[in-house]
XYZ file of C-alpha atoms in Angstrom:
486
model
C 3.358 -7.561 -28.502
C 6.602 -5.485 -28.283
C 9.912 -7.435 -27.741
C 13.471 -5.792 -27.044
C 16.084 -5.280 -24.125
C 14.979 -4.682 -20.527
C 12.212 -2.609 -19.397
C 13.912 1.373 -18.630
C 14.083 2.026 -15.036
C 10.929 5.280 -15.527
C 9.475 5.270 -12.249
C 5.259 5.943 -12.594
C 3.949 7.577 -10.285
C 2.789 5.294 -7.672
C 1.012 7.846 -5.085
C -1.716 10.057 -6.422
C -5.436 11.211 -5.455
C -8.128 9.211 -5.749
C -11.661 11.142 -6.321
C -14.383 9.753 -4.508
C -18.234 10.582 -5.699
C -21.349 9.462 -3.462
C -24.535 8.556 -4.363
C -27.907 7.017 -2.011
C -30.462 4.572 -2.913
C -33.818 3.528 -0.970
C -32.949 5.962 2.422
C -35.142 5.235 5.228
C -37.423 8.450 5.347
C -37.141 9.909 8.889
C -39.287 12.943 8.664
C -42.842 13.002 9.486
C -44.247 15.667 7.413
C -41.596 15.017 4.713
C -38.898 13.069 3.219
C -35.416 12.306 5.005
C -32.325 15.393 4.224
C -29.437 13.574 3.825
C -25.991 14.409 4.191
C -23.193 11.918 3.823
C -20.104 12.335 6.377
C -16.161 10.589 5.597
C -14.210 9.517 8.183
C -10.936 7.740 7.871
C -9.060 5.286 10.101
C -5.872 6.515 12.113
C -3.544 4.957 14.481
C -5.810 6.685 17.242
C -9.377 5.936 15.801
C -11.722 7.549 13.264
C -11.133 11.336 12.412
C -13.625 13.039 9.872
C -12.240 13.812 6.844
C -14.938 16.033 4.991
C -19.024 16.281 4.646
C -20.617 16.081 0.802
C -23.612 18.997 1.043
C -27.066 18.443 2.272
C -29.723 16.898 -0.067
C -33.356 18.268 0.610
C -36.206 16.163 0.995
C -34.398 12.913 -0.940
C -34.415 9.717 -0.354
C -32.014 8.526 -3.544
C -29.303 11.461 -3.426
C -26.983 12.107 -5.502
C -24.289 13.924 -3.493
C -22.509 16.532 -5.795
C -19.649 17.141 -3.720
C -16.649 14.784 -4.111
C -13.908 13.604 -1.991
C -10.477 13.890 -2.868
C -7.949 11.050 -0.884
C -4.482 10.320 -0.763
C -4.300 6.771 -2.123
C -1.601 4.314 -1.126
C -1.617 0.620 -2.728
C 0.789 -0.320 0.113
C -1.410 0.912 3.071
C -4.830 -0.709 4.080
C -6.659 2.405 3.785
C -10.283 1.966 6.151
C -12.992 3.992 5.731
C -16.110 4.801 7.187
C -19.031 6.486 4.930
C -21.824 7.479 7.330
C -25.489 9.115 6.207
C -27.729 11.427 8.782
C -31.353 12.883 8.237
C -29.846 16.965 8.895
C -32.539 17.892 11.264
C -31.221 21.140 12.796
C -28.398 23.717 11.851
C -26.281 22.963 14.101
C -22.769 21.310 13.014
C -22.602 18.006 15.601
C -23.892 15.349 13.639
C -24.661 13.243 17.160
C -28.391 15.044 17.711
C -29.143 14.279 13.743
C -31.006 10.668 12.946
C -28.758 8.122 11.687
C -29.465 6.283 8.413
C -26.524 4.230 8.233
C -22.876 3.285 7.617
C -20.495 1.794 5.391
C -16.908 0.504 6.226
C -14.482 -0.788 3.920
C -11.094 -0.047 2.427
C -9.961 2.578 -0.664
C -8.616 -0.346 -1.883
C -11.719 -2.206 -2.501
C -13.171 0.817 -3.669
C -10.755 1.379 -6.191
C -10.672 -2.452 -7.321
C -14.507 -2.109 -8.349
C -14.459 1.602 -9.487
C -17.922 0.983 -8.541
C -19.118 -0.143 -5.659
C -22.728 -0.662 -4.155
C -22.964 -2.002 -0.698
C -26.007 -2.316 2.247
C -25.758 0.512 4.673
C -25.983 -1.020 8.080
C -27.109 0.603 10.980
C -25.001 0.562 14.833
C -26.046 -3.082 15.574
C -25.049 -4.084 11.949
C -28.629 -4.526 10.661
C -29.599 -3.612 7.599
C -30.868 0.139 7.359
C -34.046 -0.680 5.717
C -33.291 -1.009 1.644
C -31.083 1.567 1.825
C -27.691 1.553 -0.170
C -24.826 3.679 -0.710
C -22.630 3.508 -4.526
C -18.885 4.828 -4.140
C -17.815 5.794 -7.457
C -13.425 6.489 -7.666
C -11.656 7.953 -10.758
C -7.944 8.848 -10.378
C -6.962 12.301 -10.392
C -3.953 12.068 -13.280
C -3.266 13.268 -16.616
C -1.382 9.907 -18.215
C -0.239 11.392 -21.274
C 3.585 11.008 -21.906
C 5.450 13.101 -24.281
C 8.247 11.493 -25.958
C 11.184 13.879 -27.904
C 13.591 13.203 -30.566
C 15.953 16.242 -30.510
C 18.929 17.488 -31.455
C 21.090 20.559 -31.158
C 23.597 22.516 -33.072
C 26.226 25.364 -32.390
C 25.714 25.232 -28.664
C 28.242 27.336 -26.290
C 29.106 24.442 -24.594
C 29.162 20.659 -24.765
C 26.029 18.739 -23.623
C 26.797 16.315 -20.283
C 24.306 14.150 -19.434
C 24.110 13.723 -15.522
C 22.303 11.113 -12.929
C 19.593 12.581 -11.303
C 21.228 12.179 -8.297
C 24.554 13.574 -9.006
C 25.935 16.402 -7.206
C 27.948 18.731 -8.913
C 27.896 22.692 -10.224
C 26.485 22.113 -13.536
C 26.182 25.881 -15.667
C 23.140 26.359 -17.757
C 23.904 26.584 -21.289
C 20.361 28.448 -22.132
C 16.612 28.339 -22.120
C 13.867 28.658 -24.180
C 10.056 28.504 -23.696
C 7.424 26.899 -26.043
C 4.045 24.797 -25.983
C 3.182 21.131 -26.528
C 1.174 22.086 -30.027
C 4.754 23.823 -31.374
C 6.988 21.026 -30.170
C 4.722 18.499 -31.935
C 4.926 20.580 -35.656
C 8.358 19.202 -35.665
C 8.818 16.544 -38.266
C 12.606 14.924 -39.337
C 12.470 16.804 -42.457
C 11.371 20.177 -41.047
C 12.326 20.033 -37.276
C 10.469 23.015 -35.011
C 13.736 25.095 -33.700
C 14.147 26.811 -30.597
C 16.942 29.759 -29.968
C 18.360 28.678 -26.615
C 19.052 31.834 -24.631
C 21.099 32.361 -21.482
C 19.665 35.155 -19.885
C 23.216 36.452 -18.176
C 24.875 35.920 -21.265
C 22.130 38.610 -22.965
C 22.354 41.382 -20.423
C 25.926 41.512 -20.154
C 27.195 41.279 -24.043
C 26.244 43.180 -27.097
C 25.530 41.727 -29.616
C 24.499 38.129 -28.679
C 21.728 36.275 -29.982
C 21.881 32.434 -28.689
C 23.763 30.006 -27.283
C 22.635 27.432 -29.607
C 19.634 26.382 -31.211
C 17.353 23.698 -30.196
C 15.727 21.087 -32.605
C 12.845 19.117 -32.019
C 12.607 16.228 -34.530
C 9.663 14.554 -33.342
C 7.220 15.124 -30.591
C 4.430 12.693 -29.975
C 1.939 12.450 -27.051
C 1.177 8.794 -26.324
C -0.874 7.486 -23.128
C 1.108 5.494 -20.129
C -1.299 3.739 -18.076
C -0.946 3.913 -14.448
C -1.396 1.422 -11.662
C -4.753 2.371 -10.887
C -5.764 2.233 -14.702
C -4.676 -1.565 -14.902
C -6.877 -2.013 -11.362
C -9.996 -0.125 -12.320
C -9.513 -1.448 -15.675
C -9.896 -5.131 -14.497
C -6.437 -5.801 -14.085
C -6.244 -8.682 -10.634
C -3.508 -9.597 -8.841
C -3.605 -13.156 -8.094
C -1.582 -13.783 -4.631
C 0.075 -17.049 -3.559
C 1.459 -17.689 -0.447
C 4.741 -19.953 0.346
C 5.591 -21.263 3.573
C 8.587 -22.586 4.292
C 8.754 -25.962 6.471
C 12.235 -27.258 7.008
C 13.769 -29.022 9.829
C 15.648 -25.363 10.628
C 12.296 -23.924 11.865
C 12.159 -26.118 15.399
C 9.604 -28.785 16.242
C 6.579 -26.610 16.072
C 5.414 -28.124 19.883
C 8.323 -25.962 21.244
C 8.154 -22.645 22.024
C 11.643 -21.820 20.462
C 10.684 -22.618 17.058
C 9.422 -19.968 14.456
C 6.538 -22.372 13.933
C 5.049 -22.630 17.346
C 1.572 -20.533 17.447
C 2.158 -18.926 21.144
C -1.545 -18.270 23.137
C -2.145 -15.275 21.395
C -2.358 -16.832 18.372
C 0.780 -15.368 17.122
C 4.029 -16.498 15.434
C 6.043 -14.489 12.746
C 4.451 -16.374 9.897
C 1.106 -15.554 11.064
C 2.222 -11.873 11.229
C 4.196 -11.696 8.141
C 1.122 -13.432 6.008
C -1.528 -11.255 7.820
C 0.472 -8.004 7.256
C 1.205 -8.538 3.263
C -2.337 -10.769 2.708
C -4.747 -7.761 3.999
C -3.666 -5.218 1.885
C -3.139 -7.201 -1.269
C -6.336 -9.122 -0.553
C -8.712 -6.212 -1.842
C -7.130 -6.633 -5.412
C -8.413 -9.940 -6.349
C -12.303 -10.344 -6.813
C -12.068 -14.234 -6.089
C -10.900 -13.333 -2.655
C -9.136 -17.392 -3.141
C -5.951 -17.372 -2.349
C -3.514 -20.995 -3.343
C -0.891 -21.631 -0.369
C 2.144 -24.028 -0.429
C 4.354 -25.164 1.575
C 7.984 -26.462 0.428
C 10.675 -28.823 2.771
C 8.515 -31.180 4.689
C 7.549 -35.020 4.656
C 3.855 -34.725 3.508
C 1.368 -37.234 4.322
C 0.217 -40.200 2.336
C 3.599 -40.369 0.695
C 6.277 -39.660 3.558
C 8.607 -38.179 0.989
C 9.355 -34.510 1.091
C 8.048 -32.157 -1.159
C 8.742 -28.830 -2.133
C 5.432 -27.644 -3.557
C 2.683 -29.213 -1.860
C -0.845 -27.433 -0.972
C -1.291 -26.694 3.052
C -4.925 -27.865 2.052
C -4.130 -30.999 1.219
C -5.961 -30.902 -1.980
C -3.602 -30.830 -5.057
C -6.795 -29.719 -7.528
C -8.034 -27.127 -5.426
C -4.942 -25.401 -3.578
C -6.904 -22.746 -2.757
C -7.806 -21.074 0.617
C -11.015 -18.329 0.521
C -9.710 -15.026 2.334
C -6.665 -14.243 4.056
C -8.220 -16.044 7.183
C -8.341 -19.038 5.020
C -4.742 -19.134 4.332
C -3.948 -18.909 8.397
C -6.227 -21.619 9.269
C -5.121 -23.891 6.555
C -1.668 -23.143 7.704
C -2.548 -24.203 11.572
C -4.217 -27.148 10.513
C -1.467 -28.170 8.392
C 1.143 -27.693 10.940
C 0.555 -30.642 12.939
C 0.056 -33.202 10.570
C 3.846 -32.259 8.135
C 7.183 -33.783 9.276
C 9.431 -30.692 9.351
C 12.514 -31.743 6.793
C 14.464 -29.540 4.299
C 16.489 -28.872 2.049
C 15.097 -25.505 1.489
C 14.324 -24.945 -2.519
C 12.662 -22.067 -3.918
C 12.654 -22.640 -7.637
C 9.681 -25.771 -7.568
C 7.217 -22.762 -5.972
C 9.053 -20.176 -8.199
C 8.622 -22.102 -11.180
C 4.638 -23.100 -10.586
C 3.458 -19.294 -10.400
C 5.642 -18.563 -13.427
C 3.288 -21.530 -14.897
C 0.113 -19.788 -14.203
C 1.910 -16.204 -15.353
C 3.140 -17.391 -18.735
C -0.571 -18.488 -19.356
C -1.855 -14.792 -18.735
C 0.519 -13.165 -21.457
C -1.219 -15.303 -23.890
C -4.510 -13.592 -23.482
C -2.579 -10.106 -25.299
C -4.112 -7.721 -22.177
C -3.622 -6.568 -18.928
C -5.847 -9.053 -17.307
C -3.777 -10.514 -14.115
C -0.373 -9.851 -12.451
C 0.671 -12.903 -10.122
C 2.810 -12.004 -6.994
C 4.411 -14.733 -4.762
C 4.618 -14.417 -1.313
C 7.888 -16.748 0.307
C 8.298 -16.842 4.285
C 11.393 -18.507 4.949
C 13.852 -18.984 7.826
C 17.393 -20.220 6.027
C 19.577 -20.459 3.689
C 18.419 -21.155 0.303
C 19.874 -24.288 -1.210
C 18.852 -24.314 -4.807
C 20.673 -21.230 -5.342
C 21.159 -21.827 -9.248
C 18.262 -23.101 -10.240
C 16.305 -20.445 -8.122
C 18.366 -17.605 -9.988
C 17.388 -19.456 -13.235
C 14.070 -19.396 -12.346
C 13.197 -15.384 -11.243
C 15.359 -14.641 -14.193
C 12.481 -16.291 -16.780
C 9.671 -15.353 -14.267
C 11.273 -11.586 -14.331
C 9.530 -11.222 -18.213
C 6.079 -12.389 -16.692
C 3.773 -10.271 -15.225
C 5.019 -11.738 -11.754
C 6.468 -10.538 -8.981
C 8.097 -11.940 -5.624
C 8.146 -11.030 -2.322
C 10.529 -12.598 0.565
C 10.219 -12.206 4.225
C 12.971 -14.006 5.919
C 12.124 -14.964 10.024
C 14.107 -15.748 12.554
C 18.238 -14.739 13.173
C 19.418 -16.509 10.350
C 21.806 -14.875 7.389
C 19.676 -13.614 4.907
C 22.573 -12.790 2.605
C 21.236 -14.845 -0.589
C 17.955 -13.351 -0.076
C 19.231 -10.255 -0.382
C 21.484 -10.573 -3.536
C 18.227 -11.964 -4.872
C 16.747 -8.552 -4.384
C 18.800 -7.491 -7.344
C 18.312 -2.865 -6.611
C 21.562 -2.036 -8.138
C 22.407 -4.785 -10.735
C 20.099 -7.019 -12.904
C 20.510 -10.823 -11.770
C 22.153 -13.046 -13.354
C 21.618 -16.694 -14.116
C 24.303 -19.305 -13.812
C 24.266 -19.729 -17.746
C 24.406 -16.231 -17.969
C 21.014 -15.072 -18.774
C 20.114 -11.694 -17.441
C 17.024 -11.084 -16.162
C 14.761 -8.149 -18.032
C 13.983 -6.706 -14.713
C 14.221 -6.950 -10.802
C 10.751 -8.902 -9.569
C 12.175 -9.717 -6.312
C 11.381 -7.611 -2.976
C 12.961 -9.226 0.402
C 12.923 -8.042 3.939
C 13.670 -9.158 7.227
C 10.794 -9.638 9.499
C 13.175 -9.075 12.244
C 13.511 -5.328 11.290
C 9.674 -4.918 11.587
C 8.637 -6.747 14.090
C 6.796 -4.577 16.050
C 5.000 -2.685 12.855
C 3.061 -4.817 10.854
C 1.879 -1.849 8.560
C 5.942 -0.880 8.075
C 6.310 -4.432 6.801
C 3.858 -4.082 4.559
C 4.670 -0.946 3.297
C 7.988 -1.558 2.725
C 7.626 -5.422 0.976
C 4.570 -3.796 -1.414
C 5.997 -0.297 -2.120
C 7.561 -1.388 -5.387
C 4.604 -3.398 -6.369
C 2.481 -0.858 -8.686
C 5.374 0.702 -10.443
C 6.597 -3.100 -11.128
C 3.007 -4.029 -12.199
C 2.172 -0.570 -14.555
C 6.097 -0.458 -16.197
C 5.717 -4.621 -17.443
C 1.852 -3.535 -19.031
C 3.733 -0.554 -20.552
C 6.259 -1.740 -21.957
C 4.591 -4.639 -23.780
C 1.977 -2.485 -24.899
C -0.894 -4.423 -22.892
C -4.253 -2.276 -22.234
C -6.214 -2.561 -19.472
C -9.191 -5.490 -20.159
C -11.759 -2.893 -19.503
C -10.382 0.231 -21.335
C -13.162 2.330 -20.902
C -13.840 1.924 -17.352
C -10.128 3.198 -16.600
C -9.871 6.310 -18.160
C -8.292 8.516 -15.471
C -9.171 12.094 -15.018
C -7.050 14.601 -16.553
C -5.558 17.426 -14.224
């Protein structure tokens, strides 16, 4: 396992395509006089219903096809993605698909799609029976080339001095020269024969007799190594384990009232409700346990009447955890009467029992799970040092933390926690190897549930593939993550 400073800020690329390749099993046969011609039809989930995204081609006289066209999606980790795959007998030449027999559906999310690689479900028909024996396999590979070239180069006689600029930075920089070459040259270089490149500026050679260069180029060593991606680590095996915790301190309201953050109004709504639906769905089709641990921290917990700030909303200290996202919300309800709401409000016990779990994982020398923490909270945090001391040590675990602050309170500490510009530092100094913290304020999504997810989880799988990276950690199932090369 590699050791060293903190992980370089390389972004990965955290969008890409996702190819999607459909095959049948056991169709119900249709056809009198022959067997059923299937054709498989995608259609994707807007914000104004299903639109069809492409047709694979039509398979004569099969009941177990093997559709040869592919689709190719947009994937986003931080979107719930929905998808409908839908089969018809092709009876006609015409291009409706509503006068063509229907042998049934599939809907799920890219996201559990791409968590399996390979997935084999039931088709059901309209009334959500079972279309006969019939199944559908959805088989994804990511459309990337993740080979990295890494240079060691120098230069010599150049026209100019060499500045190295921020990305970012505006300014009128002047091109010294250019020079083209392949991958297979820039690799011959070695330190005691480096491959050498004549830089040329192209102005400079038109307008003055005579010139040959403006420097020369030397590439001491080129070597191609392989950078796993998100989706490697996910088809690869790689699960992300998701806790939620809840804050319960006095600050909230008396959960009876309607002015506390708490109380569950008619609809069944409150903004912890939203905030855990909104992050919980998404993330949800990433762990193949589907069991979820919850915790609350600030309240007087029965039998004890002493407040604890790590206690399971279940009620059951050996099994803390809640099946499904729908699991977590009704342990929560249930919980919510039977607490004392009390405080202070301490993030470190929570912080600190995750880190537990994540320390344990970077024993087993792969990429097997990443742990992210989900904190709801409405105040002020009042363990301020020891919660800096403890994201600092979680921040060189394969951990992460999200914070969604509710209510009008002053989120300031949350947000210095959310460290974008400097690494944090610890009271005794420590600095942390990288920033693991992600907070928002419900407040500034609280009409968009899908904005506050997408902004709390955008930073999630280039946080996730740079930690694997950087300590060298494969994928547990190498093989089955191989991504397609461009």
């Amino acid at each position: 396992m590699a050791t060293g400073g903190p992980v370089p800020v390389v972004p990965l690329q955290c969008v890409t395509k996702v190819e999607l390749t459909i095959s049948c099993e056991n169709l119900m046969d249709m056809d009198v006089f022959s067997k059923s011609d299937p054709l498989c039809a995608l259609y994707i989930e807007s914000g104004t219903g299903w639109y069809e995204f492409g047709r694979t081609e039509m398979v004569l006289n099969c009941l177990n096809p093997r559709f040869s066209k592919k689709f190719k999606i947009d994937y986003f980790f931080e979107t719930l993605q929905k998808l409908k795959f839908c089969v018809y007998d092709i009876d006609n030449d015409t291009y409706d698909l509503g006068d063509d027999d229907f042998l049934g559906e599939l809907e799920c999310t890219l996201g559990q799609i791409v968590s399996c690689r390979r997935m084999t479900r039931p088709l059901l028909l309209k009334d959500r029976r079972t279309a006969g024996k019939g199944t559908i396999t959805i088989c994804a590979e990511e459309i990337q080339d993740n080979r990295v070239a890494h240079f060691e180069v120098s230069a010599r006689k150049l026209d100019k001095k060499v500045d190295c600029y921020d990305h970012y930075t505006n300014g009128a920089h002047s091109i010294i020269g250019s020079f083209v070459t392949t991958l297979s040259q820039l690799e011959a270089g070695t330190y005691t024969s480096p491959a050498e490149f004549a830089c040329v500026n192209r102005k400079k050679s038109e307008r003055k007799p005579g010139y040959k260069n403006s420097g020369v180029i030397c590439i001491k060593r080129c070597e191609v190594v392989k950078e796993y991606t998100f989706l490697n680590y996910i088809m690869g095996g790689c699960q992300l384990n998701f806790t939620v915790a809840i804050d319960f301190t006095a600050s909230n309201g008396d959960p009876r009232s309607p002015q506390s953050l708490h109380f569950i109004d008619p609809q069944g709504y409150n903004e912890y409700l939203a905030a855990i639906w909104a992050v919980g769905s998404v993330i949800q089709d990433y762990d193949s346990t589907k069991s979820f641990p919850a915790f609350g921290f600030g309240a007087i917990v029965p039998p004890t009447g002493t407040v604890s700030h790590e206690f399971p909303i279940n009620f059951t200290p050996d099994y803390p955890f809640c099946h499904g996202i729908e699991g977590v919300v009704s342990a929560y309800q249930q919980c919510l009467p039977v607490v004392k709401l009390y405080g202070p409000t301490c993030f470190a016990p929570i912080i600190n029992h995750v880190a537990c779990f994540a320390r344990q994982a970077m024993q087993q020398n792969t990429a097997s799970q990443y742990f992210v923490l989900l904190i709801i909270t409405d105040g002020v945090i009042t363990d301020m040092d020891q919660t800096l001391t403890a994201v600092v040590n979680a921040s060189r675990l394969p951990m992460s933390i999200i914070i969604i602050g509710v209510g009008a309170a002053d989120f300031g500490a949350m947000e210095f926690l959310d460290s974008d510009d400097k690494l944090l530092r610890s009271s005794r100094g420590d600095v942390a190897f990288r920033d693991i913290v992600q907070f928002v304020p419900f407040r500034a999504f609280k009409a968009n549930s899908i904005a506050l997810a997408q902004s709390v989880l955008a930073e999630l799988p280039d946080q996730v593939g740079r930690f694997f990276n950087f300590f060298k950690l494969k994928p547990p199932n190498e093989d089955s993550s191989q991504a397609s090369t461009l």
